[in-house]
Amino acid sequence: MGILSIFSKDKKEKLDKGLFVTKQTFFSRLAKAITGKATVDHEVLANLEEILITSDVGVDTTMKIIDRIQKRVEQQRKVETAELNKILREEISSLMVQSDVTDQSGEFTFPQNKKPYVIMVVGVNGVGKTTTIGKLAYQFKKAGASVMLGAADTFRAAAVDQLTIWSERIGVQIVSQGMNADPASVAFDTLKSAVSKDSDVVIIDTAGRLHNKVNLMNELSKIKKVMQKVVPDAPHEILLVLDGSTGQNAIEQCKQFTAATDVNALAITKLDGTAKGGVVIGISDQFKIPVKYIGVGEKMEDLQVFNKHEFVDSLFKQ
Amino acid sequence: MFDSLSDKIERAFKLLKGQGKITEVNVSETVKEIRKALLDADVNYKVAKQFTDTVKEKALGQNVLTAISPGQLLTKITRDELALLMGGASVDIKLSSSPTVILMSGLQGSGKTTFSGKLASYLKNKRGKKPLLIACDLYRPAAIDQLHVLGEQIGVEVFSDRESKDAVSIAKRGVQQAKENGNSVVIIDTAGRLAVDEVMMNEIEAVKKAVDPDEILFVVDAMTGQDAVNTAKAFNERLNFDGVVLTKLDGDTRGGAALSIKSVVNKPIKFVGTGEKMEAMDVFHPERMADRILGMGDVVTLVERAQEQFNVEDARKLQKKIAKNQFDFNDFVAQLQQIKKMGNMKDLVSMIPGVGKAIKDVDIKDDAFNGIEAIVASMTPYEREHPESLNGSRRQRIAKGSGTSVTDVNKLIKQFDETRKMMRMMGDKKNMMKMMSQMKNMR
């Protein structure tokens, strides 16, 4: 009875499918790197370096992994390539364990003692914030919670419409004041309404903003402050959405958004189709913020609670 | 044996420096650094490796200017090579046919719809065209609304059909309407799609076939990582696009994807997106992009500033004087002035890789040289040319004349002697840094 038995077979299949490209390239290339080699030598390590870097793991984290494996090779004098899989898996797991504190149940849950549980969703432009909110609302609703959305992206053309369409599709409530309204005011109204209607979960959409724009980052702090006038400890969760195909800039985004708004959960999107997923490893290594959700497809149900073990398994599944 | 004197001096100087030419050995560290810089900037692993190898090959055997190290020169060569590779001949969009049909393509969230609006606005206002936008993103909720809102903002008509789920038919009808209404340009916005999504790739291929675009633009997020290569390749194989649009460059990404894409598909980068406003776009500047990717603009600037101030003839004369141990106070002051001309002292010193951090909290005043110059100015021309003539009474007079103390004068003369010795070894980075730190103490 491993931890994996908790997950339905269906879910695992989806993750496997979603990460198919990632896994395929990662694993097949790893296999290729060791063909014709009996032991781990300099060449194997060089190949491994290439595999990790081209998976967007990042130079620093890659070097960390390579160094650790190199140390093991030195200690044991001889490491057979057949073991490399196992070692690599252990190393990647250990890098990720430090930051992974999420509830391992795999279910879309939220603390019951906070009502409404307020989630503010932030991120740069085009990472998939609104889509993630739609998917998240769908999951919470499916789990039996009453959900209210707040359309506080009042900047991008038709962003309010986009969220409204999602709310209609899923059948959850939405609060909006139209385009160009003050986002803090929308967030305030949403929380007021959620409190009076006794909603379980509130999800606030915000406009995409590049993390190096100080004014826009300050706006997030303002939205946060205004929400606290209604629910003193809101937002309970600040979810930073990162695009899985983003390269090393993801690290910078993580840094800047965390500095501005105390991000405490990450969602990584578009993990289907890209040959990536490595960015998850790099970010887990460099930040102590848990990856909570991953997006693996375009459909409403294509959002999953991230599970480290499942993720690593998926990378190495033969 | 029959070498001319100047040849001999020249060779001696090089031997002392030990780094007269770029060799495999003296740049290997720099090559590593450059490669890491490229990888950190998300340049594809293979592209980065290939690129540094090419640069190194080209650079091997090149003569090194005395003022900079081989590593610095290599960085400069890299930067120039990078700009060259990404630039090439600049290619405008083809606007000859009427209507000119432009098809946008790219992944989800790359910024196609926003850029479609920007391009329409640019063509309308800067190129005097009458564009029509066609909404062919039928999948993302409210994508059609988004294009309508943008169209209204910039005063450009938008063609859409909310009832239809057939992108090909919408595109065709849109182009037809453009012909009837006399629109000179048509911009077709499409849904974001993954390169591995067969159904969606078939759709955009069908749109291409149906409207026969004059220009297909591939829109890509400048923050894209290693996968940029595969995506660009896949889109190019299916669409054979004409140019690339790099969006979100107003962020702080180094944008290595630009280099990767350019090297893999060899299509010109035509535009960049630099903000959320409709006018926030620009044509592509290869040099700026090269600096950005390398993240080493500082070294390049230093090298360039040194090259600007560096008069080859003067340098040759100086080398001769140094070699003959005739370096005097006139040269000393001339050197100081040259350094001053290069800019703020602290800025300059901090540009040297590895030094910046070390001196972050050290206060280097810009007038650090003033006292030195005053002392030298109080010397007679004879004294300046013959530093050894500076006896006790002369020193006393100089101290009075410059408003300093004999101790200051003594200190300077001692430092001058040391500098003189050091000048003979100058060029080597370590010695240069030592010299810098000595200058720092000269206040």
PDB file of N, CA and C in Angstrom, chain B residues 288-330:
ATOM      1  N   ARG B 288      20.593  45.104 -29.216  1.00  0.00           N
ATOM      2  CA  ARG B 288      20.016  45.159 -27.869  1.00  0.00           C
ATOM      3  C   ARG B 288      19.729  43.756 -27.364  1.00  0.00           C
ATOM      4  N   MET B 289      19.219  42.926 -28.285  1.00  0.00           N
ATOM      5  CA  MET B 289      18.880  41.566 -27.888  1.00  0.00           C
ATOM      6  C   MET B 289      20.147  40.799 -27.514  1.00  0.00           C
ATOM      7  N   ALA B 290      21.214  41.026 -28.255  1.00  0.00           N
ATOM      8  CA  ALA B 290      22.474  40.334 -27.980  1.00  0.00           C
ATOM      9  C   ALA B 290      22.965  40.695 -26.585  1.00  0.00           C
ATOM     10  N   ASP B 291      22.938  41.968 -26.247  1.00  0.00           N
ATOM     11  CA  ASP B 291      23.371  42.409 -24.917  1.00  0.00           C
ATOM     12  C   ASP B 291      22.515  41.775 -23.838  1.00  0.00           C
ATOM     13  N   ARG B 292      21.232  41.754 -24.142  1.00  0.00           N
ATOM     14  CA  ARG B 292      20.296  41.244 -23.167  1.00  0.00           C
ATOM     15  C   ARG B 292      20.513  39.760 -22.898  1.00  0.00           C
ATOM     16  N   ILE B 293      20.685  38.996 -23.945  1.00  0.00           N
ATOM     17  CA  ILE B 293      20.883  37.560 -23.795  1.00  0.00           C
ATOM     18  C   ILE B 293      22.173  37.270 -23.033  1.00  0.00           C
ATOM     19  N   LEU B 294      23.222  37.975 -23.383  1.00  0.00           N
ATOM     20  CA  LEU B 294      24.498  37.722 -22.726  1.00  0.00           C
ATOM     21  C   LEU B 294      24.461  38.153 -21.265  1.00  0.00           C
ATOM     22  N   GLY B 295      23.622  39.162 -20.987  1.00  0.00           N
ATOM     23  CA  GLY B 295      23.571  39.664 -19.619  1.00  0.00           C
ATOM     24  C   GLY B 295      24.923  40.195 -19.217  1.00  0.00           C
ATOM     25  N   MET B 296      25.715  40.526 -20.218  1.00  0.00           N
ATOM     26  CA  MET B 296      27.081  40.953 -19.966  1.00  0.00           C
ATOM     27  C   MET B 296      27.309  42.310 -20.595  1.00  0.00           C
ATOM     28  N   GLY B 297      26.249  43.059 -20.733  1.00  0.00           N
ATOM     29  CA  GLY B 297      26.358  44.373 -21.337  1.00  0.00           C
ATOM     30  C   GLY B 297      27.465  45.186 -20.709  1.00  0.00           C
ATOM     31  N   ASP B 298      27.706  44.946 -19.427  1.00  0.00           N
ATOM     32  CA  ASP B 298      28.703  45.733 -18.719  1.00  0.00           C
ATOM     33  C   ASP B 298      30.105  45.523 -19.272  1.00  0.00           C
ATOM     34  N   VAL B 299      30.443  44.259 -19.466  1.00  0.00           N
ATOM     35  CA  VAL B 299      31.774  43.978 -19.993  1.00  0.00           C
ATOM     36  C   VAL B 299      31.916  44.589 -21.377  1.00  0.00           C
ATOM     37  N   VAL B 300      30.857  44.417 -22.166  1.00  0.00           N
ATOM     38  CA  VAL B 300      30.897  44.949 -23.520  1.00  0.00           C
ATOM     39  C   VAL B 300      31.096  46.456 -23.479  1.00  0.00           C
ATOM     40  N   THR B 301      30.367  47.113 -22.576  1.00  0.00           N
ATOM     41  CA  THR B 301      30.505  48.560 -22.459  1.00  0.00           C
ATOM     42  C   THR B 301      31.924  48.933 -22.075  1.00  0.00           C
ATOM     43  N   LEU B 302      32.474  48.210 -21.130  1.00  0.00           N
ATOM     44  CA  LEU B 302      33.836  48.495 -20.683  1.00  0.00           C
ATOM     45  C   LEU B 302      34.814  48.366 -21.842  1.00  0.00           C
ATOM     46  N   VAL B 303      34.668  47.281 -22.570  1.00  0.00           N
ATOM     47  CA  VAL B 303      35.570  47.054 -23.697  1.00  0.00           C
ATOM     48  C   VAL B 303      35.406  48.172 -24.721  1.00  0.00           C
ATOM     49  N   GLU B 304      34.141  48.532 -24.963  1.00  0.00           N
ATOM     50  CA  GLU B 304      33.907  49.577 -25.948  1.00  0.00           C
ATOM     51  C   GLU B 304      34.468  50.923 -25.500  1.00  0.00           C
ATOM     52  N   ARG B 305      34.270  51.219 -24.222  1.00  0.00           N
ATOM     53  CA  ARG B 305      34.782  52.486 -23.724  1.00  0.00           C
ATOM     54  C   ARG B 305      36.302  52.509 -23.782  1.00  0.00           C
ATOM     55  N   ALA B 306      36.911  51.383 -23.450  1.00  0.00           N
ATOM     56  CA  ALA B 306      38.364  51.295 -23.512  1.00  0.00           C
ATOM     57  C   ALA B 306      38.825  51.498 -24.957  1.00  0.00           C
ATOM     58  N   GLN B 307      38.087  50.859 -25.885  1.00  0.00           N
ATOM     59  CA  GLN B 307      38.458  50.991 -27.288  1.00  0.00           C
ATOM     60  C   GLN B 307      38.319  52.431 -27.771  1.00  0.00           C
ATOM     61  N   GLU B 308      37.268  53.106 -27.288  1.00  0.00           N
ATOM     62  CA  GLU B 308      37.053  54.493 -27.670  1.00  0.00           C
ATOM     63  C   GLU B 308      38.217  55.380 -27.252  1.00  0.00           C
ATOM     64  N   GLN B 309      38.670  55.180 -26.023  1.00  0.00           N
ATOM     65  CA  GLN B 309      39.694  56.044 -25.458  1.00  0.00           C
ATOM     66  C   GLN B 309      41.093  55.645 -25.888  1.00  0.00           C
ATOM     67  N   PHE B 310      41.158  54.516 -26.525  1.00  0.00           N
ATOM     68  CA  PHE B 310      42.429  53.904 -26.746  1.00  0.00           C
ATOM     69  C   PHE B 310      42.984  54.300 -28.094  1.00  0.00           C
ATOM     70  N   ASN B 311      43.984  55.138 -28.068  1.00  0.00           N
ATOM     71  CA  ASN B 311      44.611  55.561 -29.300  1.00  0.00           C
ATOM     72  C   ASN B 311      45.822  54.660 -29.573  1.00  0.00           C
ATOM     73  N   VAL B 312      45.755  53.949 -30.650  1.00  0.00           N
ATOM     74  CA  VAL B 312      46.769  52.920 -30.938  1.00  0.00           C
ATOM     75  C   VAL B 312      48.179  53.527 -30.953  1.00  0.00           C
ATOM     76  N   GLU B 313      48.292  54.704 -31.567  1.00  0.00           N
ATOM     77  CA  GLU B 313      49.605  55.334 -31.698  1.00  0.00           C
ATOM     78  C   GLU B 313      50.171  55.696 -30.322  1.00  0.00           C
ATOM     79  N   ASP B 314      49.320  56.334 -29.515  1.00  0.00           N
ATOM     80  CA  ASP B 314      49.730  56.701 -28.155  1.00  0.00           C
ATOM     81  C   ASP B 314      50.167  55.468 -27.372  1.00  0.00           C
ATOM     82  N   ALA B 315      49.386  54.428 -27.549  1.00  0.00           N
ATOM     83  CA  ALA B 315      49.656  53.217 -26.791  1.00  0.00           C
ATOM     84  C   ALA B 315      51.017  52.636 -27.158  1.00  0.00           C
ATOM     85  N   ARG B 316      51.321  52.701 -28.441  1.00  0.00           N
ATOM     86  CA  ARG B 316      52.592  52.165 -28.900  1.00  0.00           C
ATOM     87  C   ARG B 316      53.756  52.950 -28.272  1.00  0.00           C
ATOM     88  N   LYS B 317      53.599  54.283 -28.288  1.00  0.00           N
ATOM     89  CA  LYS B 317      54.632  55.139 -27.696  1.00  0.00           C
ATOM     90  C   LYS B 317      54.803  54.812 -26.222  1.00  0.00           C
ATOM     91  N   LEU B 318      53.655  54.641 -25.584  1.00  0.00           N
ATOM     92  CA  LEU B 318      53.676  54.374 -24.148  1.00  0.00           C
ATOM     93  C   LEU B 318      54.371  53.051 -23.865  1.00  0.00           C
ATOM     94  N   GLN B 319      54.053  52.069 -24.676  1.00  0.00           N
ATOM     95  CA  GLN B 319      54.685  50.760 -24.497  1.00  0.00           C
ATOM     96  C   GLN B 319      56.204  50.868 -24.573  1.00  0.00           C
ATOM     97  N   LYS B 320      56.638  51.654 -25.535  1.00  0.00           N
ATOM     98  CA  LYS B 320      58.084  51.822 -25.696  1.00  0.00           C
ATOM     99  C   LYS B 320      58.690  52.461 -24.464  1.00  0.00           C
ATOM    100  N   LYS B 321      58.016  53.497 -23.987  1.00  0.00           N
ATOM    101  CA  LYS B 321      58.516  54.195 -22.799  1.00  0.00           C
ATOM    102  C   LYS B 321      58.557  53.258 -21.595  1.00  0.00           C
ATOM    103  N   ILE B 322      57.508  52.483 -21.468  1.00  0.00           N
ATOM    104  CA  ILE B 322      57.459  51.572 -20.332  1.00  0.00           C
ATOM    105  C   ILE B 322      58.623  50.587 -20.410  1.00  0.00           C
ATOM    106  N   ALA B 323      58.789  50.070 -21.627  1.00  0.00           N
ATOM    107  CA  ALA B 323      59.837  49.073 -21.808  1.00  0.00           C
ATOM    108  C   ALA B 323      61.215  49.653 -21.513  1.00  0.00           C
ATOM    109  N   LYS B 324      61.383  50.922 -21.838  1.00  0.00           N
ATOM    110  CA  LYS B 324      62.673  51.558 -21.583  1.00  0.00           C
ATOM    111  C   LYS B 324      62.748  52.146 -20.184  1.00  0.00           C
ATOM    112  N   ASN B 325      61.739  51.890 -19.430  1.00  0.00           N
ATOM    113  CA  ASN B 325      61.639  52.439 -18.080  1.00  0.00           C
ATOM    114  C   ASN B 325      61.653  53.974 -18.095  1.00  0.00           C
ATOM    115  N   GLN B 326      61.032  54.558 -19.124  1.00  0.00           N
ATOM    116  CA  GLN B 326      60.978  56.012 -19.217  1.00  0.00           C
ATOM    117  C   GLN B 326      59.596  56.554 -18.875  1.00  0.00           C
ATOM    118  N   PHE B 327      58.778  55.699 -18.351  1.00  0.00           N
ATOM    119  CA  PHE B 327      57.430  56.109 -17.955  1.00  0.00           C
ATOM    120  C   PHE B 327      57.551  57.209 -16.904  1.00  0.00           C
ATOM    121  N   ASP B 328      57.001  58.388 -17.176  1.00  0.00           N
ATOM    122  CA  ASP B 328      57.178  59.497 -16.228  1.00  0.00           C
ATOM    123  C   ASP B 328      55.846  60.040 -15.730  1.00  0.00           C
ATOM    124  N   PHE B 329      55.926  61.147 -14.983  1.00  0.00           N
ATOM    125  CA  PHE B 329      54.716  61.694 -14.368  1.00  0.00           C
ATOM    126  C   PHE B 329      53.730  62.237 -15.402  1.00  0.00           C
ATOM    127  N   ASN B 330      54.239  62.703 -16.543  1.00  0.00           N
ATOM    128  CA  ASN B 330      53.328  63.160 -17.597  1.00  0.00           C
ATOM    129  C   ASN B 330      52.443  62.008 -18.077  1.00  0.00           C
TER     130      ASN B 330
END
